[in-house]
GROMACS .gro file of C-alpha atoms in nm:
model
  432
    1UNK     CA    1  -4.196   7.321  -6.521
    2UNK     CA    2  -3.967   7.513  -6.288
    3UNK     CA    3  -4.247   7.654  -6.070
    4UNK     CA    4  -4.390   7.306  -6.014
    5UNK     CA    5  -4.045   7.184  -5.918
    6UNK     CA    6  -4.012   7.475  -5.675
    7UNK     CA    7  -4.347   7.396  -5.512
    8UNK     CA    8  -4.248   7.028  -5.479
    9UNK     CA    9  -3.919   7.122  -5.314
   10UNK     CA   10  -4.095   7.358  -5.074
   11UNK     CA   11  -4.345   7.090  -4.974
   12UNK     CA   12  -4.062   6.842  -4.914
   13UNK     CA   13  -3.884   7.103  -4.703
   14UNK     CA   14  -4.199   7.155  -4.492
   15UNK     CA   15  -4.235   6.782  -4.445
   16UNK     CA   16  -3.876   6.750  -4.328
   17UNK     CA   17  -3.921   7.045  -4.092
   18UNK     CA   18  -4.237   6.890  -3.947
   19UNK     CA   19  -4.064   6.556  -3.895
   20UNK     CA   20  -3.777   6.730  -3.716
   21UNK     CA   21  -4.020   6.932  -3.505
   22UNK     CA   22  -4.204   6.615  -3.401
   23UNK     CA   23  -3.877   6.445  -3.307
   24UNK     CA   24  -3.769   6.750  -3.102
   25UNK     CA   25  -4.105   6.762  -2.927
   26UNK     CA   26  -4.085   6.393  -2.839
   27UNK     CA   27  -3.736   6.443  -2.695
   28UNK     CA   28  -3.852   6.749  -2.503
   29UNK     CA   29  -4.150   6.566  -2.350
   30UNK     CA   30  -3.925   6.278  -2.246
   31UNK     CA   31  -3.686   6.521  -2.077
   32UNK     CA   32  -3.978   6.693  -1.903
   33UNK     CA   33  -4.109   6.364  -1.765
   34UNK     CA   34  -3.762   6.263  -1.646
   35UNK     CA   35  -3.714   6.599  -1.472
   36UNK     CA   36  -4.052   6.575  -1.300
   37UNK     CA   37  -3.975   6.220  -1.191
   38UNK     CA   38  -3.654   6.339  -1.025
   39UNK     CA   39  -3.823   6.643  -0.873
   40UNK     CA   40  -3.605   6.885  -1.070
   41UNK     CA   41  -3.690   7.194  -1.271
   42UNK     CA   42  -3.635   7.121  -1.641
   43UNK     CA   43  -3.372   7.350  -1.796
   44UNK     CA   44  -3.446   7.266  -2.157
   45UNK     CA   45  -3.707   7.513  -2.287
   46UNK     CA   46  -3.804   7.269  -2.561
   47UNK     CA   47  -3.754   7.277  -2.934
   48UNK     CA   48  -3.758   7.621  -3.098
   49UNK     CA   49  -4.096   7.727  -3.236
   50UNK     CA   50  -4.155   7.692  -3.609
   51UNK     CA   51  -4.420   7.797  -3.857
   52UNK     CA   52  -4.627   7.494  -3.753
   53UNK     CA   53  -4.709   7.669  -3.424
   54UNK     CA   54  -4.894   7.944  -3.614
   55UNK     CA   55  -5.074   7.724  -3.868
   56UNK     CA   56  -5.374   7.635  -3.643
   57UNK     CA   57  -5.480   8.001  -3.646
   58UNK     CA   58  -5.581   7.954  -4.010
   59UNK     CA   59  -5.900   7.801  -3.867
   60UNK     CA   60  -6.018   8.159  -3.817
   61UNK     CA   61  -6.087   8.160  -4.190
   62UNK     CA   62  -6.325   7.864  -4.171
   63UNK     CA   63  -6.625   8.099  -4.162
   64UNK     CA   64  -6.530   8.245  -4.496
   65UNK     CA   65  -6.468   7.901  -4.639
   66UNK     CA   66  -6.810   7.787  -4.514
   67UNK     CA   67  -6.976   8.085  -4.687
   68UNK     CA   68  -6.808   7.983  -5.012
   69UNK     CA   69  -6.932   7.624  -4.986
   70UNK     CA   70  -7.285   7.733  -4.897
   71UNK     CA   71  -7.302   7.976  -5.188
   72UNK     CA   72  -7.353   8.278  -4.961
   73UNK     CA   73  -7.067   8.465  -5.126
   74UNK     CA   74  -7.109   8.659  -5.448
   75UNK     CA   75  -6.844   8.595  -5.712
   76UNK     CA   76  -6.728   8.275  -5.536
   77UNK     CA   77  -6.438   8.227  -5.776
   78UNK     CA   78  -6.287   8.559  -5.674
   79UNK     CA   79  -6.341   8.478  -5.307
   80UNK     CA   80  -6.195   8.130  -5.349
   81UNK     CA   81  -5.886   8.261  -5.526
   82UNK     CA   82  -5.842   8.531  -5.262
   83UNK     CA   83  -5.875   8.275  -4.982
   84UNK     CA   84  -5.622   8.044  -5.149
   85UNK     CA   85  -5.377   8.329  -5.213
   86UNK     CA   86  -5.405   8.458  -4.855
   87UNK     CA   87  -5.352   8.114  -4.698
   88UNK     CA   88  -5.058   8.041  -4.927
   89UNK     CA   89  -4.888   8.373  -4.845
   90UNK     CA   90  -4.960   8.325  -4.474
   91UNK     CA   91  -4.787   7.986  -4.473
   92UNK     CA   92  -4.497   8.129  -4.673
   93UNK     CA   93  -4.450   8.426  -4.439
   94UNK     CA   94  -4.483   8.249  -4.103
   95UNK     CA   95  -4.234   7.977  -4.196
   96UNK     CA   96  -3.981   8.237  -4.306
   97UNK     CA   97  -4.039   8.447  -3.993
   98UNK     CA   98  -3.860   8.193  -3.773
   99UNK     CA   99  -3.529   8.231  -3.961
  100UNK     CA  100  -3.354   8.563  -3.897
  101UNK     CA  101  -3.201   8.593  -4.242
  102UNK     CA  102  -3.529   8.512  -4.420
  103UNK     CA  103  -3.742   8.721  -4.184
  104UNK     CA  104  -3.576   9.045  -4.293
  105UNK     CA  105  -3.554   8.950  -4.661
  106UNK     CA  106  -3.726   9.172  -4.918
  107UNK     CA  107  -3.932   8.878  -5.049
  108UNK     CA  108  -4.085   8.823  -4.704
  109UNK     CA  109  -4.178   9.189  -4.665
  110UNK     CA  110  -4.327   9.197  -5.015
  111UNK     CA  111  -4.536   8.888  -4.938
  112UNK     CA  112  -4.657   9.056  -4.618
  113UNK     CA  113  -4.762   9.369  -4.810
  114UNK     CA  114  -4.948   9.157  -5.070
  115UNK     CA  115  -5.126   8.979  -4.783
  116UNK     CA  116  -5.237   9.319  -4.655
  117UNK     CA  117  -5.375   9.417  -4.997
  118UNK     CA  118  -5.564   9.085  -5.033
  119UNK     CA  119  -5.704   9.123  -4.680
  120UNK     CA  120  -5.831   9.475  -4.752
  121UNK     CA  121  -5.982   9.363  -5.082
  122UNK     CA  122  -6.167   9.064  -4.934
  123UNK     CA  123  -6.283   9.259  -4.627
  124UNK     CA  124  -6.413   9.552  -4.834
  125UNK     CA  125  -6.576   9.322  -5.089
  126UNK     CA  126  -6.747   9.076  -4.856
  127UNK     CA  127  -6.733   9.200  -4.493
  128UNK     CA  128  -6.871   8.971  -4.224
  129UNK     CA  129  -6.645   8.675  -4.141
  130UNK     CA  130  -6.396   8.795  -4.404
  131UNK     CA  131  -6.295   9.073  -4.164
  132UNK     CA  132  -6.127   8.814  -3.942
  133UNK     CA  133  -5.842   8.794  -4.188
  134UNK     CA  134  -5.712   9.113  -4.023
  135UNK     CA  135  -5.617   8.933  -3.695
  136UNK     CA  136  -5.450   8.665  -3.910
  137UNK     CA  137  -5.260   8.939  -4.089
  138UNK     CA  138  -5.164   9.071  -3.743
  139UNK     CA  139  -5.023   8.731  -3.647
  140UNK     CA  140  -4.805   8.722  -3.958
  141UNK     CA  141  -4.699   9.085  -3.907
  142UNK     CA  142  -4.603   9.028  -3.543
  143UNK     CA  143  -4.400   8.720  -3.640
  144UNK     CA  144  -4.205   8.915  -3.905
  145UNK     CA  145  -4.179   9.268  -3.766
  146UNK     CA  146  -3.993   9.251  -3.434
  147UNK     CA  147  -3.799   9.546  -3.301
  148UNK     CA  148  -3.828   9.923  -3.280
  149UNK     CA  149  -4.069   9.948  -3.577
  150UNK     CA  150  -4.322   9.709  -3.426
  151UNK     CA  151  -4.521   9.978  -3.244
  152UNK     CA  152  -4.563  10.196  -3.552
  153UNK     CA  153  -4.652   9.903  -3.778
  154UNK     CA  154  -4.892   9.755  -3.521
  155UNK     CA  155  -5.078  10.085  -3.472
  156UNK     CA  156  -5.097  10.146  -3.847
  157UNK     CA  157  -5.236   9.796  -3.908
  158UNK     CA  158  -5.487   9.840  -3.624
  159UNK     CA  159  -5.604  10.173  -3.767
  160UNK     CA  160  -5.644  10.014  -4.111
  161UNK     CA  161  -5.846   9.725  -3.966
  162UNK     CA  162  -6.065   9.969  -3.770
  163UNK     CA  163  -6.130  10.186  -4.074
  164UNK     CA  164  -6.220   9.893  -4.301
  165UNK     CA  165  -6.436   9.724  -4.035
  166UNK     CA  166  -6.632  10.040  -3.952
  167UNK     CA  167  -6.681  10.119  -4.320
  168UNK     CA  168  -6.800   9.766  -4.406
  169UNK     CA  169  -6.995   9.656  -4.098
  170UNK     CA  170  -7.034   9.962  -3.874
  171UNK     CA  171  -6.913  10.015  -3.519
  172UNK     CA  172  -7.020   9.665  -3.420
  173UNK     CA  173  -6.708   9.531  -3.600
  174UNK     CA  174  -6.463   9.749  -3.404
  175UNK     CA  175  -6.360   9.439  -3.207
  176UNK     CA  176  -6.176   9.327  -3.523
  177UNK     CA  177  -5.935   9.616  -3.475
  178UNK     CA  178  -5.883   9.519  -3.110
  179UNK     CA  179  -5.812   9.157  -3.210
  180UNK     CA  180  -5.571   9.275  -3.479
  181UNK     CA  181  -5.375   9.486  -3.230
  182UNK     CA  182  -5.357   9.204  -2.974
  183UNK     CA  183  -5.255   8.939  -3.227
  184UNK     CA  184  -4.977   9.162  -3.362
  185UNK     CA  185  -4.826   9.267  -3.030
  186UNK     CA  186  -4.868   8.941  -2.839
  187UNK     CA  187  -4.723   8.730  -3.121
  188UNK     CA  188  -4.419   8.959  -3.151
  189UNK     CA  189  -4.368   8.966  -2.772
  190UNK     CA  190  -4.389   8.589  -2.727
  191UNK     CA  191  -4.164   8.507  -3.019
  192UNK     CA  192  -3.908   8.775  -2.922
  193UNK     CA  193  -3.902   8.652  -2.562
  194UNK     CA  194  -3.864   8.291  -2.675
  195UNK     CA  195  -3.577   8.388  -2.903
  196UNK     CA  196  -3.408   8.590  -2.627
  197UNK     CA  197  -3.435   8.300  -2.381
  198UNK     CA  198  -3.276   8.063  -2.630
  199UNK     CA  199  -2.997   8.307  -2.709
  200UNK     CA  200  -2.926   8.354  -2.337
  201UNK     CA  201  -2.923   7.979  -2.285
  202UNK     CA  202  -2.684   7.936  -2.577
  203UNK     CA  203  -2.464   8.214  -2.435
  204UNK     CA  204  -2.462   8.046  -2.092
  205UNK     CA  205  -2.360   7.715  -2.247
  206UNK     CA  206  -2.084   7.889  -2.443
  207UNK     CA  207  -1.956   8.062  -2.129
  208UNK     CA  208  -1.956   7.731  -1.943
  209UNK     CA  209  -1.765   7.567  -2.228
  210UNK     CA  210  -1.508   7.848  -2.230
  211UNK     CA  211  -1.471   7.827  -1.852
  212UNK     CA  212  -1.397   7.455  -1.876
  213UNK     CA  213  -1.150   7.518  -2.157
  214UNK     CA  214  -0.982   7.797  -1.960
  215UNK     CA  215  -0.952   7.574  -1.653
  216UNK     CA  216  -0.808   7.294  -1.866
  217UNK     CA  217  -0.549   7.533  -2.010
  218UNK     CA  218  -0.462   7.662  -1.662
  219UNK     CA  219  -0.412   7.314  -1.528
  220UNK     CA  220  -0.200   7.203  -1.825
  221UNK     CA  221   0.022   7.514  -1.795
  222UNK     CA  222   0.063   7.473  -1.420
  223UNK     CA  223   0.139   7.103  -1.450
  224UNK     CA  224   0.394   7.160  -1.727
  225UNK     CA  225   0.570   7.440  -1.541
  226UNK     CA  226   0.570   7.257  -1.209
  227UNK     CA  227   0.685   6.916  -1.330
  228UNK     CA  228   0.928   7.049  -1.589
  229UNK     CA  229   1.112   7.265  -1.341
  230UNK     CA  230   1.099   7.015  -1.054
  231UNK     CA  231   1.221   6.719  -1.258
  232UNK     CA  232   1.502   6.927  -1.408
  233UNK     CA  233   1.620   7.030  -1.060
  234UNK     CA  234   1.603   6.670  -0.937
  235UNK     CA  235   1.805   6.549  -1.237
  236UNK     CA  236   2.070   6.820  -1.192
  237UNK     CA  237   2.104   6.761  -0.819
  238UNK     CA  238   2.115   6.384  -0.870
  239UNK     CA  239   2.404   6.427  -1.116
  240UNK     CA  240   2.579   6.656  -0.868
  241UNK     CA  241   2.531   6.399  -0.589
  242UNK     CA  242   2.669   6.124  -0.814
  243UNK     CA  243   2.979   6.330  -0.894
  244UNK     CA  244   3.035   6.431  -0.533
  245UNK     CA  245   2.979   6.090  -0.372
  246UNK     CA  246   3.330   5.945  -0.439
  247UNK     CA  247   3.507   6.258  -0.308
  248UNK     CA  248   3.277   6.431  -0.058
  249UNK     CA  249   3.000   6.221   0.090
  250UNK     CA  250   2.876   6.503   0.312
  251UNK     CA  251   2.824   6.736   0.014
  252UNK     CA  252   2.656   6.452  -0.175
  253UNK     CA  253   2.419   6.399   0.119
  254UNK     CA  254   2.337   6.771   0.113
  255UNK     CA  255   2.236   6.738  -0.251
  256UNK     CA  256   2.024   6.432  -0.172
  257UNK     CA  257   1.856   6.625   0.111
  258UNK     CA  258   1.779   6.902  -0.138
  259UNK     CA  259   1.629   6.645  -0.374
  260UNK     CA  260   1.400   6.523  -0.097
  261UNK     CA  261   1.294   6.879  -0.014
  262UNK     CA  262   1.227   6.960  -0.381
  263UNK     CA  263   1.017   6.646  -0.419
  264UNK     CA  264   0.808   6.722  -0.111
  265UNK     CA  265   0.756   7.081  -0.222
  266UNK     CA  266   0.656   6.959  -0.569
  267UNK     CA  267   0.388   6.734  -0.421
  268UNK     CA  268   0.245   7.030  -0.228
  269UNK     CA  269   0.250   7.257  -0.533
  270UNK     CA  270   0.082   6.998  -0.754
  271UNK     CA  271  -0.199   6.958  -0.500
  272UNK     CA  272  -0.240   7.337  -0.488
  273UNK     CA  273  -0.234   7.362  -0.868
  274UNK     CA  274  -0.508   7.099  -0.895
  275UNK     CA  275  -0.731   7.294  -0.659
  276UNK     CA  276  -0.641   7.626  -0.823
  277UNK     CA  277  -0.515   7.797  -0.508
  278UNK     CA  278  -0.146   7.815  -0.585
  279UNK     CA  279   0.008   8.161  -0.541
  280UNK     CA  280   0.373   8.175  -0.635
  281UNK     CA  281   0.630   8.367  -0.431
  282UNK     CA  282   0.902   8.540  -0.632
  283UNK     CA  283   1.149   8.527  -0.343
  284UNK     CA  284   1.098   8.151  -0.313
  285UNK     CA  285   1.146   8.102  -0.687
  286UNK     CA  286   1.465   8.311  -0.681
  287UNK     CA  287   1.605   8.098  -0.397
  288UNK     CA  288   1.524   7.781  -0.591
  289UNK     CA  289   1.679   7.931  -0.903
  290UNK     CA  290   2.004   7.998  -0.717
  291UNK     CA  291   2.008   7.644  -0.583
  292UNK     CA  292   1.935   7.484  -0.921
  293UNK     CA  293   2.189   7.697  -1.107
  294UNK     CA  294   2.456   7.634  -0.846
  295UNK     CA  295   2.398   7.258  -0.863
  296UNK     CA  296   2.445   7.278  -1.241
  297UNK     CA  297   2.777   7.467  -1.201
  298UNK     CA  298   2.623   7.791  -1.327
  299UNK     CA  299   2.702   8.110  -1.136
  300UNK     CA  300   2.370   8.276  -1.034
  301UNK     CA  301   2.358   8.657  -1.022
  302UNK     CA  302   2.034   8.809  -0.892
  303UNK     CA  303   1.962   9.183  -0.890
  304UNK     CA  304   1.634   9.334  -0.764
  305UNK     CA  305   1.512   9.694  -0.773
  306UNK     CA  306   1.195   9.887  -0.838
  307UNK     CA  307   0.852   9.907  -0.677
  308UNK     CA  308   0.696   9.649  -0.447
  309UNK     CA  309   0.505   9.385  -0.639
  310UNK     CA  310   0.142   9.290  -0.616
  311UNK     CA  311   0.067   8.924  -0.539
  312UNK     CA  312  -0.049   8.869  -0.897
  313UNK     CA  313   0.273   9.012  -1.042
  314UNK     CA  314   0.483   8.809  -0.797
  315UNK     CA  315   0.309   8.491  -0.904
  316UNK     CA  316   0.349   8.566  -1.278
  317UNK     CA  317   0.715   8.664  -1.251
  318UNK     CA  318   0.776   8.357  -1.035
  319UNK     CA  319   0.650   8.141  -1.323
  320UNK     CA  320   0.885   8.324  -1.562
  321UNK     CA  321   1.185   8.266  -1.336
  322UNK     CA  322   1.094   7.899  -1.295
  323UNK     CA  323   1.057   7.833  -1.670
  324UNK     CA  324   1.355   8.042  -1.781
  325UNK     CA  325   1.594   7.892  -1.525
  326UNK     CA  326   1.474   7.542  -1.613
  327UNK     CA  327   1.562   7.606  -1.977
  328UNK     CA  328   1.902   7.749  -1.880
  329UNK     CA  329   1.985   7.441  -1.675
  330UNK     CA  330   1.865   7.196  -1.940
  331UNK     CA  331   1.974   7.352  -2.269
  332UNK     CA  332   2.211   7.649  -2.239
  333UNK     CA  333   2.547   7.502  -2.139
  334UNK     CA  334   2.612   7.836  -1.968
  335UNK     CA  335   2.856   7.922  -1.690
  336UNK     CA  336   2.674   8.234  -1.571
  337UNK     CA  337   2.309   8.337  -1.546
  338UNK     CA  338   2.187   8.684  -1.453
  339UNK     CA  339   1.836   8.744  -1.318
  340UNK     CA  340   1.749   9.115  -1.310
  341UNK     CA  341   1.427   9.267  -1.178
  342UNK     CA  342   1.374   9.642  -1.204
  343UNK     CA  343   1.102   9.903  -1.249
  344UNK     CA  344   1.083  10.114  -1.564
  345UNK     CA  345   0.829  10.399  -1.547
  346UNK     CA  346   0.497  10.224  -1.497
  347UNK     CA  347   0.617   9.873  -1.580
  348UNK     CA  348   0.812   9.596  -1.409
  349UNK     CA  349   1.077   9.418  -1.615
  350UNK     CA  350   1.233   9.081  -1.541
  351UNK     CA  351   1.530   8.961  -1.745
  352UNK     CA  352   1.691   8.617  -1.733
  353UNK     CA  353   2.010   8.607  -1.943
  354UNK     CA  354   2.281   8.341  -1.976
  355UNK     CA  355   2.615   8.328  -2.156
  356UNK     CA  356   2.587   7.976  -2.291
  357UNK     CA  357   2.642   7.859  -2.650
  358UNK     CA  358   2.302   7.681  -2.647
  359UNK     CA  359   1.959   7.828  -2.722
  360UNK     CA  360   1.834   7.859  -2.367
  361UNK     CA  361   1.517   7.672  -2.441
  362UNK     CA  362   1.452   7.679  -2.812
  363UNK     CA  363   1.562   7.321  -2.839
  364UNK     CA  364   1.277   7.220  -2.621
  365UNK     CA  365   1.032   7.498  -2.674
  366UNK     CA  366   1.065   7.580  -3.041
  367UNK     CA  367   1.122   7.924  -3.188
  368UNK     CA  368   1.094   8.203  -2.934
  369UNK     CA  369   1.049   8.550  -3.070
  370UNK     CA  370   0.793   8.807  -2.957
  371UNK     CA  371   0.434   8.715  -2.917
  372UNK     CA  372   0.470   8.420  -3.145
  373UNK     CA  373   0.678   8.232  -2.892
  374UNK     CA  374   0.647   7.861  -2.954
  375UNK     CA  375   0.659   7.560  -2.729
  376UNK     CA  376   0.451   7.464  -2.431
  377UNK     CA  377   0.642   7.646  -2.157
  378UNK     CA  378   0.721   7.981  -2.317
  379UNK     CA  379   0.389   7.988  -2.503
  380UNK     CA  380   0.201   7.931  -2.177
  381UNK     CA  381   0.395   8.216  -2.013
  382UNK     CA  382   0.314   8.445  -2.306
  383UNK     CA  383  -0.058   8.375  -2.260
  384UNK     CA  384  -0.039   8.433  -1.884
  385UNK     CA  385   0.140   8.768  -1.921
  386UNK     CA  386  -0.081   8.886  -2.208
  387UNK     CA  387  -0.390   8.826  -1.992
  388UNK     CA  388  -0.241   9.054  -1.725
  389UNK     CA  389  -0.149   9.324  -1.980
  390UNK     CA  390   0.216   9.225  -2.003
  391UNK     CA  391   0.446   9.077  -2.266
  392UNK     CA  392   0.724   8.820  -2.303
  393UNK     CA  393   1.023   8.829  -2.538
  394UNK     CA  394   1.274   8.548  -2.574
  395UNK     CA  395   1.563   8.494  -2.813
  396UNK     CA  396   1.941   8.493  -2.862
  397UNK     CA  397   2.129   8.786  -2.712
  398UNK     CA  398   2.351   9.006  -2.935
  399UNK     CA  399   2.639   8.944  -2.693
  400UNK     CA  400   2.583   8.570  -2.697
  401UNK     CA  401   2.367   8.343  -2.490
  402UNK     CA  402   1.991   8.353  -2.455
  403UNK     CA  403   1.767   8.617  -2.294
  404UNK     CA  404   1.410   8.601  -2.167
  405UNK     CA  405   1.246   8.937  -2.088
  406UNK     CA  406   0.906   8.973  -1.921
  407UNK     CA  407   0.724   9.302  -1.863
  408UNK     CA  408   0.417   9.371  -1.653
  409UNK     CA  409   0.230   9.690  -1.555
  410UNK     CA  410   0.304   9.818  -1.206
  411UNK     CA  411  -0.073   9.830  -1.132
  412UNK     CA  412  -0.077  10.159  -0.945
  413UNK     CA  413   0.195  10.058  -0.700
  414UNK     CA  414   0.419  10.349  -0.601
  415UNK     CA  415   0.761  10.348  -0.766
  416UNK     CA  416   0.954  10.479  -0.469
  417UNK     CA  417   1.113  10.173  -0.319
  418UNK     CA  418   1.446  10.054  -0.202
  419UNK     CA  419   1.695   9.870  -0.418
  420UNK     CA  420   1.815   9.528  -0.316
  421UNK     CA  421   2.112   9.384  -0.502
  422UNK     CA  422   2.247   9.041  -0.428
  423UNK     CA  423   2.508   8.840  -0.607
  424UNK     CA  424   2.564   8.480  -0.499
  425UNK     CA  425   2.836   8.235  -0.588
  426UNK     CA  426   2.789   7.866  -0.663
  427UNK     CA  427   2.723   7.662  -0.354
  428UNK     CA  428   2.791   7.318  -0.499
  429UNK     CA  429   3.154   7.206  -0.548
  430UNK     CA  430   3.273   7.189  -0.909
  431UNK     CA  431   3.456   6.912  -1.077
  432UNK     CA  432   3.818   7.000  -1.149
   0.00000   0.00000   0.00000
C-alpha cells in the first residue's frame, strides 16, 4: 500500500532528523564546555531548532488522554480519533514549520486549518481539559505563520479560543484564550529571532570569506605586477650591460647601478604590497617606464595633460603603465612607445601604444579585447579599473603595433589644469 509506504518513509525521515539533531547537540555542548574552559564567549548558537523542540508540549493533552482511559469521556471512540488526528497533524505541521519552503506550502496551511477545526470540535464537544488544545494550536500557528500576518492571525485565534471557552465552560476558562495568545506570539518571536540570528551569522561568515578571497586576489595581482615588471627591467638592463661592457664599461656600470636600484625598490614595494599599504606614484612609474624602454632600445614618448589626479587614480594608472610597458619590453619588438595621459570631459584616459610587429602582451597574457581581457596581468588591471568605475581596452592598433587604453572617472576634480608635454630620447647607447 502506497500510504503505508509513505508513513514508513516519514518515520525513517524523523528518525534520521533526530539522530542528526542529537549529534549536533553533542557537538554544541562540547564546544560550549571548551569555550567556558578557555574563558571565552561561545560564538556558535548551537544546532538549529527542529520539530523535536516543540514535541514535549504535546504533554498538555495528557489530561484528555487520561479522561479517555478512565472512561470519563462520552463517545470515547470519537474522542480517541480526534486526539490521534490532532497529534498527528501537530507533528506534521511543526516539523514542516522549520523548513522555509515547506512552511509556506499549501499542504501545511491546510493541515493547520484542519487542526483548528478538530480543536473547535473537541473543545465544543467535551470542554474541560480538551480546551487546552487551543494553546497547542497556538504553538503550531506561531511556528508556521511568521511575518506581517501574525498579528491578525494571532488575534483571530485568541478570539476563537475565548469564544469557545466561554461558551463551553464560562468565564472561568478565559485563561485558555490568554494562553493561546501567548503561545502563538512567543513561539513566533523566538523562532523568528533564532532564524534571524543564524542568517546574520551565516552572512558574517560569508563576508569574512569574501574579504579573505578579496585580499588573496589583491596580493596575487600586486605580486604579479610587481615581480613581472621588476624582473623584466632587470633582464633588459642586464642584457644592455652585457652588450655595453666590451665597448663602454662606464655605461655598463650605470646599467648595473640601475639594476641594483630596481632590485632594492622591488624589495620595498613587495614589503608594502604584503602589508597592503602600497600607493603607487604615476610620476615614478613614468620615470621607470622611460628607463626600461630606453634600456630596451625603444624610444619613450610621454605626454601628460588634463586635470590633477586623485591618489587612487594615480595608483591605478601607475599599475597600467607598469604592466603595459612590461609587455612592450618583453613582447612587442617595437622601436617607439608613446604614453599619453589626457582628460576627456569627466574622464581620464591613459594610452600606451607601440609600433612593434609583436602583440604587445597577448603572447603572455592571452587575448586582450574589451572587458574579456585574458591573462593574469591585463585581467587583474581590468578588475582593478572596473572596481573604480573605469575600463580597460587592449588590442592591435589599426596603424600597427599594440595599444592599451585605460579610462577612469575624474572623481569631481576640476578640469582646468596645465598641460605638461615631455618627449625623451633613449638614454642607453644602441648597438650599431
